[in-house]
mmCIF file of C-alpha atoms in Angstrom:
data_model
loop_
_atom_site.group_PDB
_atom_site.id
_atom_site.type_symbol
_atom_site.label_atom_id
_atom_site.label_comp_id
_atom_site.label_asym_id
_atom_site.label_seq_id
_atom_site.Cartn_x
_atom_site.Cartn_y
_atom_site.Cartn_z
ATOM 1 C CA GLU A 1 29.567 12.878 -12.143
ATOM 2 C CA ALA A 2 28.222 10.563 -14.834
ATOM 3 C CA GLY A 3 25.491 8.182 -13.790
ATOM 4 C CA VAL A 4 24.941 4.594 -14.789
ATOM 5 C CA THR A 5 24.764 4.324 -18.550
ATOM 6 C CA GLN A 6 23.169 1.544 -20.535
ATOM 7 C CA PHE A 7 23.377 0.756 -24.244
ATOM 8 C CA PRO A 8 21.325 0.401 -26.331
ATOM 9 C CA SER A 9 18.196 2.046 -25.020
ATOM 10 C CA HIS A 10 16.028 -0.122 -27.259
ATOM 11 C CA SER A 11 16.644 -3.327 -29.173
ATOM 12 C CA VAL A 12 14.301 -5.313 -31.377
ATOM 13 C CA ILE A 13 15.578 -8.702 -32.489
ATOM 14 C CA GLU A 14 14.144 -11.862 -33.932
ATOM 15 C CA LYS A 15 13.779 -15.034 -31.977
ATOM 16 C CA GLY A 16 16.984 -17.032 -32.187
ATOM 17 C CA GLN A 17 19.247 -14.037 -32.636
ATOM 18 C CA THR A 18 21.860 -12.789 -30.206
ATOM 19 C CA VAL A 19 21.797 -9.510 -28.346
ATOM 20 C CA THR A 20 24.392 -7.924 -26.093
ATOM 21 C CA LEU A 21 23.473 -5.272 -23.571
ATOM 22 C CA ARG A 22 26.090 -3.040 -22.021
ATOM 23 C CA CYS A 23 26.240 -1.237 -18.706
ATOM 24 C CA ASP A 24 28.744 1.373 -17.585
ATOM 25 C CA PRO A 25 28.501 1.831 -13.817
ATOM 26 C CA ILE A 26 29.402 4.922 -11.853
ATOM 27 C CA SER A 27 33.164 5.216 -11.687
ATOM 28 C CA GLY A 28 34.539 3.659 -8.520
ATOM 29 C CA HIS A 29 31.496 1.492 -7.829
ATOM 30 C CA ASP A 30 32.680 -2.054 -7.301
ATOM 31 C CA ASN A 31 29.166 -3.466 -7.105
ATOM 32 C CA LEU A 32 27.170 -3.910 -10.291
ATOM 33 C CA TYR A 33 23.728 -5.478 -10.562
ATOM 34 C CA TRP A 34 21.496 -6.582 -13.400
ATOM 35 C CA TYR A 35 17.720 -6.654 -13.055
ATOM 36 C CA ARG A 36 14.842 -7.309 -15.426
ATOM 37 C CA ARG A 37 11.244 -6.190 -15.566
ATOM 38 C CA VAL A 38 8.925 -8.260 -17.720
ATOM 39 C CA MET A 39 5.560 -6.954 -18.937
ATOM 40 C CA GLY A 40 4.740 -4.603 -16.064
ATOM 41 C CA LYS A 41 5.548 -7.130 -13.384
ATOM 42 C CA GLU A 42 8.025 -6.754 -10.565
ATOM 43 C CA ILE A 43 11.659 -5.944 -11.215
ATOM 44 C CA LYS A 44 13.618 -9.147 -10.671
ATOM 45 C CA PHE A 45 17.236 -9.541 -9.704
ATOM 46 C CA LEU A 46 19.468 -11.335 -12.196
ATOM 47 C CA LEU A 47 23.005 -11.126 -10.825
ATOM 48 C CA HIS A 48 25.574 -9.195 -8.845
ATOM 49 C CA PHE A 49 29.224 -8.496 -9.603
ATOM 50 C CA VAL A 50 31.814 -7.351 -7.134
ATOM 51 C CA LYS A 51 34.526 -5.962 -9.340
ATOM 52 C CA GLU A 52 34.996 -8.662 -11.968
ATOM 53 C CA SER A 53 33.690 -11.554 -9.856
ATOM 54 C CA LYS A 54 30.148 -12.892 -9.843
ATOM 55 C CA GLN A 55 28.976 -12.580 -6.251
ATOM 56 C CA ASP A 56 25.462 -13.881 -6.810
ATOM 57 C CA GLU A 57 23.961 -15.157 -10.020
ATOM 58 C CA SER A 58 20.941 -16.840 -8.511
ATOM 59 C CA GLY A 59 18.499 -14.830 -10.608
ATOM 60 C CA MET A 60 19.856 -15.741 -14.032
ATOM 61 C CA PRO A 61 16.961 -17.508 -15.769
ATOM 62 C CA ASN A 62 18.938 -20.063 -17.790
ATOM 63 C CA ASN A 63 22.180 -20.700 -19.626
ATOM 64 C CA ARG A 64 21.136 -18.565 -22.586
ATOM 65 C CA PHE A 65 22.147 -15.577 -20.478
ATOM 66 C CA LEU A 66 25.824 -14.760 -20.033
ATOM 67 C CA ALA A 67 27.091 -11.808 -18.031
ATOM 68 C CA GLU A 68 30.656 -10.579 -17.930
ATOM 69 C CA ARG A 69 32.536 -7.773 -16.299
ATOM 70 C CA THR A 70 36.057 -7.952 -17.561
ATOM 71 C CA GLY A 71 38.451 -5.696 -15.690
ATOM 72 C CA GLY A 72 35.793 -4.797 -13.186
ATOM 73 C CA THR A 73 34.546 -1.797 -15.130
ATOM 74 C CA TYR A 74 31.679 -2.074 -17.602
ATOM 75 C CA SER A 75 29.514 -5.162 -17.870
ATOM 76 C CA THR A 76 27.787 -6.941 -20.716
ATOM 77 C CA LEU A 77 24.774 -9.205 -20.664
ATOM 78 C CA LYS A 78 24.434 -11.467 -23.677
ATOM 79 C CA VAL A 79 21.301 -13.375 -24.584
ATOM 80 C CA GLN A 80 21.916 -16.198 -27.025
ATOM 81 C CA PRO A 81 19.690 -17.389 -28.565
ATOM 82 C CA ALA A 82 16.923 -14.969 -27.634
ATOM 83 C CA GLU A 83 13.415 -16.275 -26.967
ATOM 84 C CA LEU A 84 10.108 -14.409 -26.915
ATOM 85 C CA GLU A 85 9.915 -14.557 -23.117
ATOM 86 C CA ASP A 86 13.183 -12.644 -22.837
ATOM 87 C CA SER A 87 11.396 -9.442 -23.831
ATOM 88 C CA GLY A 88 11.392 -6.825 -21.109
ATOM 89 C CA VAL A 89 13.350 -3.946 -19.691
ATOM 90 C CA TYR A 90 16.824 -4.753 -18.424
ATOM 91 C CA PHE A 91 18.158 -2.467 -15.741
ATOM 92 C CA CYS A 92 21.691 -2.122 -14.516
ATOM 93 C CA ALA A 93 22.572 -0.624 -11.153
ATOM 94 C CA SER A 94 25.748 0.111 -9.257
ATOM 95 C CA SER A 95 26.615 0.905 -5.666
ATOM 96 C CA GLN A 96 29.633 1.719 -3.552
ATOM 97 C CA ASP A 97 29.163 -1.074 -1.067
ATOM 98 C CA MET A 98 26.923 -4.014 -0.256
ATOM 99 C CA THR A 99 25.370 -3.004 3.040
ATOM 100 C CA LYS A 100 21.612 -3.288 3.413
ATOM 101 C CA GLY A 101 20.869 0.411 3.442
ATOM 102 C CA THR A 102 23.068 1.365 0.518
ATOM 103 C CA GLU A 103 21.478 3.280 -2.329
ATOM 104 C CA ALA A 104 21.705 1.636 -5.711
ATOM 105 C CA PHE A 105 22.006 3.931 -8.735
ATOM 106 C CA PHE A 106 20.137 2.714 -11.785
ATOM 107 C CA GLY A 107 20.547 3.253 -15.471
ATOM 108 C CA GLN A 108 17.683 4.108 -17.794
ATOM 109 C CA GLY A 109 17.298 0.515 -18.845
ATOM 110 C CA THR A 110 17.396 -1.326 -22.147
ATOM 111 C CA ARG A 111 14.038 -2.251 -23.583
ATOM 112 C CA LEU A 112 14.455 -5.583 -25.369
ATOM 113 C CA THR A 113 11.764 -6.840 -27.703
ATOM 114 C CA VAL A 114 12.078 -10.313 -29.176
ATOM 115 C CA VAL A 115 9.757 -10.933 -32.121
ATOM 116 C CA GLY B 1 11.589 -16.233 0.474
ATOM 117 C CA ASP B 2 11.522 -12.473 0.748
ATOM 118 C CA SER B 3 8.792 -10.635 -1.133
ATOM 119 C CA VAL B 4 7.153 -7.244 -1.571
ATOM 120 C CA THR B 5 3.511 -6.589 -2.402
ATOM 121 C CA GLN B 6 2.277 -3.241 -3.674
ATOM 122 C CA MET B 7 -1.177 -2.008 -4.429
ATOM 123 C CA GLU B 8 -1.982 -2.398 -8.070
ATOM 124 C CA GLY B 9 -2.245 0.539 -10.386
ATOM 125 C CA PRO B 10 -2.759 2.554 -12.306
ATOM 126 C CA VAL B 11 -3.725 5.194 -9.799
ATOM 127 C CA THR B 12 -5.209 8.396 -11.183
ATOM 128 C CA LEU B 13 -5.514 11.467 -8.982
ATOM 129 C CA SER B 14 -6.279 15.120 -9.403
ATOM 130 C CA GLU B 15 -3.625 17.674 -8.567
ATOM 131 C CA GLU B 16 -3.418 18.452 -4.835
ATOM 132 C CA ALA B 17 -5.073 15.166 -3.858
ATOM 133 C CA PHE B 18 -3.702 12.981 -1.078
ATOM 134 C CA LEU B 19 -1.696 9.964 -2.159
ATOM 135 C CA THR B 20 -1.223 6.613 -0.475
ATOM 136 C CA ILE B 21 0.482 3.674 -2.142
ATOM 137 C CA ASN B 22 0.404 0.596 0.040
ATOM 138 C CA CYS B 23 3.417 -1.668 0.386
ATOM 139 C CA THR B 24 3.769 -4.736 2.584
ATOM 140 C CA TYR B 25 6.668 -7.114 2.798
ATOM 141 C CA THR B 26 7.764 -10.546 3.933
ATOM 142 C CA ALA B 27 11.363 -10.921 4.968
ATOM 143 C CA THR B 28 13.687 -12.741 7.306
ATOM 144 C CA GLY B 29 15.569 -10.618 9.764
ATOM 145 C CA TYR B 30 15.438 -6.847 9.630
ATOM 146 C CA PRO B 31 15.437 -5.542 6.071
ATOM 147 C CA SER B 32 16.081 -2.056 4.825
ATOM 148 C CA LEU B 33 13.119 -0.632 2.918
ATOM 149 C CA PHE B 34 13.109 1.642 -0.105
ATOM 150 C CA TRP B 35 10.861 3.511 -2.467
ATOM 151 C CA TYR B 36 12.242 4.001 -5.960
ATOM 152 C CA VAL B 37 10.576 6.124 -8.630
ATOM 153 C CA GLN B 38 10.789 5.962 -12.401
ATOM 154 C CA TYR B 39 9.753 9.124 -14.205
ATOM 155 C CA PRO B 40 8.827 8.822 -17.890
ATOM 156 C CA GLY B 41 11.883 8.189 -20.041
ATOM 157 C CA GLU B 42 14.238 7.942 -17.087
ATOM 158 C CA GLY B 43 15.833 5.260 -14.950
ATOM 159 C CA LEU B 44 14.892 4.346 -11.411
ATOM 160 C CA GLN B 45 15.992 6.733 -8.721
ATOM 161 C CA LEU B 46 15.837 6.429 -4.982
ATOM 162 C CA LEU B 47 12.963 8.430 -3.505
ATOM 163 C CA LEU B 48 13.397 7.554 0.165
ATOM 164 C CA LYS B 49 14.493 4.783 2.475
ATOM 165 C CA ALA B 50 14.339 3.520 6.044
ATOM 166 C CA THR B 51 16.787 1.126 7.598
ATOM 167 C CA LYS B 52 15.158 0.180 10.893
ATOM 168 C CA ALA B 53 11.774 -0.125 12.537
ATOM 169 C CA ASP B 54 9.895 3.136 13.194
ATOM 170 C CA ASP B 55 12.249 5.111 10.942
ATOM 171 C CA LYS B 56 10.526 7.579 8.642
ATOM 172 C CA GLY B 57 11.987 8.264 5.234
ATOM 173 C CA SER B 58 11.066 11.511 3.515
ATOM 174 C CA ASN B 59 11.909 13.358 0.331
ATOM 175 C CA LYS B 60 10.157 15.799 -2.034
ATOM 176 C CA GLY B 61 7.063 15.831 0.193
ATOM 177 C CA PHE B 62 6.786 12.038 0.195
ATOM 178 C CA GLU B 63 6.958 10.052 3.426
ATOM 179 C CA ALA B 64 6.971 6.409 4.447
ATOM 180 C CA THR B 65 7.308 4.873 7.902
ATOM 181 C CA TYR B 66 8.884 1.464 8.541
ATOM 182 C CA ARG B 67 6.223 -0.459 10.489
ATOM 183 C CA LYS B 68 7.602 -3.755 11.713
ATOM 184 C CA GLU B 69 4.404 -4.777 13.490
ATOM 185 C CA THR B 70 2.395 -4.591 10.278
ATOM 186 C CA THR B 71 5.346 -5.305 7.931
ATOM 187 C CA SER B 72 4.426 -2.235 5.920
ATOM 188 C CA PHE B 73 6.103 0.766 4.314
ATOM 189 C CA HIS B 74 3.256 2.761 2.789
ATOM 190 C CA LEU B 75 4.129 5.801 0.669
ATOM 191 C CA GLU B 76 2.198 9.012 1.298
ATOM 192 C CA LYS B 77 2.117 12.548 -0.003
ATOM 193 C CA GLY B 78 -0.267 15.221 1.160
ATOM 194 C CA SER B 79 -0.689 17.085 -2.127
ATOM 195 C CA VAL B 80 0.403 15.547 -5.405
ATOM 196 C CA GLN B 81 1.486 17.492 -8.458
ATOM 197 C CA VAL B 82 1.360 16.658 -12.149
ATOM 198 C CA SER B 83 5.138 16.249 -12.014
ATOM 199 C CA ASP B 84 4.716 13.324 -9.588
ATOM 200 C CA SER B 85 3.313 11.203 -12.395
ATOM 201 C CA ALA B 86 5.611 8.183 -12.513
ATOM 202 C CA VAL B 87 5.911 4.522 -11.590
ATOM 203 C CA TYR B 88 6.694 3.886 -7.925
ATOM 204 C CA PHE B 89 8.458 0.748 -6.720
ATOM 205 C CA CYS B 90 8.679 -0.495 -3.166
ATOM 206 C CA ALA B 91 11.756 -2.616 -2.448
ATOM 207 C CA LEU B 92 13.640 -4.317 0.346
ATOM 208 C CA ASN B 93 17.110 -5.569 1.040
ATOM 209 C CA SER B 94 17.366 -8.118 3.825
ATOM 210 C CA ASN B 95 20.879 -9.437 3.314
ATOM 211 C CA GLN B 96 24.312 -8.005 3.019
ATOM 212 C CA GLY B 97 25.008 -8.016 -0.690
ATOM 213 C CA GLY B 98 22.859 -5.170 -1.883
ATOM 214 C CA LYS B 99 20.351 -7.316 -3.769
ATOM 215 C CA LEU B 100 16.954 -5.630 -3.930
ATOM 216 C CA ILE B 101 13.584 -7.367 -3.921
ATOM 217 C CA PHE B 102 10.980 -5.228 -5.684
ATOM 218 C CA GLY B 103 7.234 -5.021 -5.753
ATOM 219 C CA GLN B 104 5.424 -4.925 -9.081
ATOM 220 C CA GLY B 105 5.315 -1.139 -9.277
ATOM 221 C CA THR B 106 2.392 1.278 -9.100
ATOM 222 C CA GLU B 107 1.795 3.699 -11.926
ATOM 223 C CA LEU B 108 0.573 7.101 -10.759
ATOM 224 C CA SER B 109 -1.030 9.605 -13.076
ATOM 225 C CA VAL B 110 -1.829 13.068 -11.744
ATOM 226 C CA LYS B 111 -4.244 15.191 -13.764
ATOM 227 C CA PRO B 112 -4.336 19.005 -13.619
#
């Protein structure tokens, strides 16, 4: 069974440019999450999809970030325009359900560097 | 709000040494607690979990016990190996919804 896949693995862009990150969850997982780790700090929650609907987007830092999950399969996270403070590792995770003890399966992450 | 605090790294140990990585939490209600591990070049993977007080999670020689009275979930291993070198993250989930709250991560380096 394929795990969670993220593209690209690395991205270096200039300030002001646009970047789109993609996440392919495990097949059949309705729940998809985006997280971000900045400069060795804690991993912070960004948002949660249930199928194609945004269940919780309380962690999205500002309106330069746009997440979509059309059709309830893969998801994209667009940053436009990118700022220096957006640099970090973006993780995607998926799970079968939303209960407290459920294991989340993570992708390898996308390392974004804004210069 | 909910939060997780881990001991800061990096932690450097010799092979076969005893490992403890401290983790304490603040949460409303009764959270589930997790340890995730990130090996070099890989994504996070679940190491172990505990869903209620006094539960002990264990996997690959690692253990952690859910201590409600001290709000802790310390990770321990009796004899570390070089292959245990990784970043370890303590996390909690206190609400239905699956959202995880992570600590800052502890980098472990085990030397032969």
